[in-house]
Coordinates of C-alpha atoms in Angstrom, one line a residue:
M10 CA 10.4 -25.9 -25.4
T11 CA 9.8 -28.1 -28.4
W12 CA 9.8 -25.0 -30.6
S13 CA 13.3 -24.1 -29.3
W14 CA 14.6 -27.6 -30.4
A15 CA 13.3 -27.0 -34.0
L16 CA 15.3 -23.8 -34.4
D17 CA 19.0 -23.2 -34.8
E18 CA 21.0 -20.7 -32.8
E19 CA 20.6 -17.9 -35.3
Q20 CA 16.8 -18.3 -35.4
R21 CA 16.8 -18.3 -31.5
Q22 CA 18.8 -14.9 -31.8
G23 CA 21.8 -16.4 -30.0
M24 CA 19.8 -17.7 -27.0
T25 CA 20.2 -21.2 -25.7
R26 CA 17.1 -23.4 -25.8
P27 CA 16.3 -22.8 -22.1
Q28 CA 16.7 -19.0 -22.5
F29 CA 14.5 -19.0 -25.6
A30 CA 11.7 -20.9 -23.9
R31 CA 11.9 -18.5 -20.9
Y32 CA 12.0 -15.5 -23.2
Y33 CA 8.7 -16.4 -24.8
L34 CA 7.0 -17.3 -21.5
M35 CA 8.0 -13.8 -20.3
R36 CA 6.6 -12.2 -23.4
L37 CA 3.3 -14.0 -22.7
G38 CA 3.5 -12.8 -19.0
I39 CA 3.3 -16.4 -17.6
G40 CA 5.5 -19.0 -15.9
D41 CA 7.7 -16.8 -13.7
E42 CA 7.5 -19.5 -11.0
L43 CA 8.4 -22.4 -13.4
K44 CA 11.9 -23.9 -13.2
R45 CA 11.4 -26.9 -15.4
V46 CA 9.0 -28.1 -18.1
A47 CA 8.3 -31.5 -19.4
S48 CA 6.1 -33.0 -22.2
N49 CA 7.0 -36.3 -20.6
P50 CA 7.6 -36.4 -16.8
Q51 CA 10.6 -38.7 -17.3
F52 CA 12.4 -36.0 -19.4
Q53 CA 12.3 -32.6 -17.7
Y54 CA 14.0 -29.6 -19.2
R55 CA 15.5 -26.7 -17.2
L56 CA 14.3 -23.2 -18.0
A57 CA 16.7 -20.3 -17.8
S58 CA 16.0 -17.9 -14.9
V59 CA 14.1 -14.7 -15.4
E60 CA 17.2 -12.8 -14.4
E61 CA 19.4 -14.6 -17.0
V62 CA 17.0 -13.6 -19.8
L63 CA 16.6 -10.0 -18.5
A64 CA 20.4 -9.7 -18.7
L65 CA 20.1 -10.6 -22.4
K66 CA 16.8 -8.9 -23.2
P67 CA 16.4 -5.8 -20.9
E68 CA 13.4 -4.6 -22.9
L69 CA 11.4 -7.3 -21.1
R70 CA 11.9 -5.6 -17.8
P71 CA 8.6 -4.1 -16.5
P72 CA 8.6 -0.3 -16.3
E73 CA 9.5 1.1 -12.9
K74 CA 6.6 2.4 -10.8
R75 CA 6.7 6.1 -10.7
K76 CA 5.7 8.0 -7.6
I77 CA 2.6 10.1 -8.4
F78 CA 1.6 11.5 -5.1
S79 CA 3.9 12.8 -2.4
S80 CA 3.9 11.0 1.0
E81 CA 3.0 14.3 2.8
K82 CA -0.6 15.3 3.0
E83 CA -1.1 18.3 0.8
E84 CA -3.8 20.8 1.1
P85 CA -5.9 21.2 -2.0
R86 CA -5.4 24.4 -3.8
H87 CA -8.5 26.3 -4.8
T88 CA -8.4 28.5 -7.8
G89 CA -11.2 30.4 -9.3
W90 CA -14.5 31.5 -7.9
R91 CA -16.0 30.0 -4.7
G92 CA -19.7 30.2 -4.2

């Protein structure tokens, strides 16, 4: 969060400070459950939601899980010589 305060809006790529902080937490793959951060407990700062940042940066969305196997039980196909 302190890094976001040191940068201007152009350097933060148009993101607000809370969005910028969440963006980098997401890039690191940590902090999804965090709603606030504080270097001093008396001064807590709100983080942007994951959904808010995904709306701005959809490339952070994890890839969809692809279905590899069918739900029906398939019989194995044998090709070639059987001994």
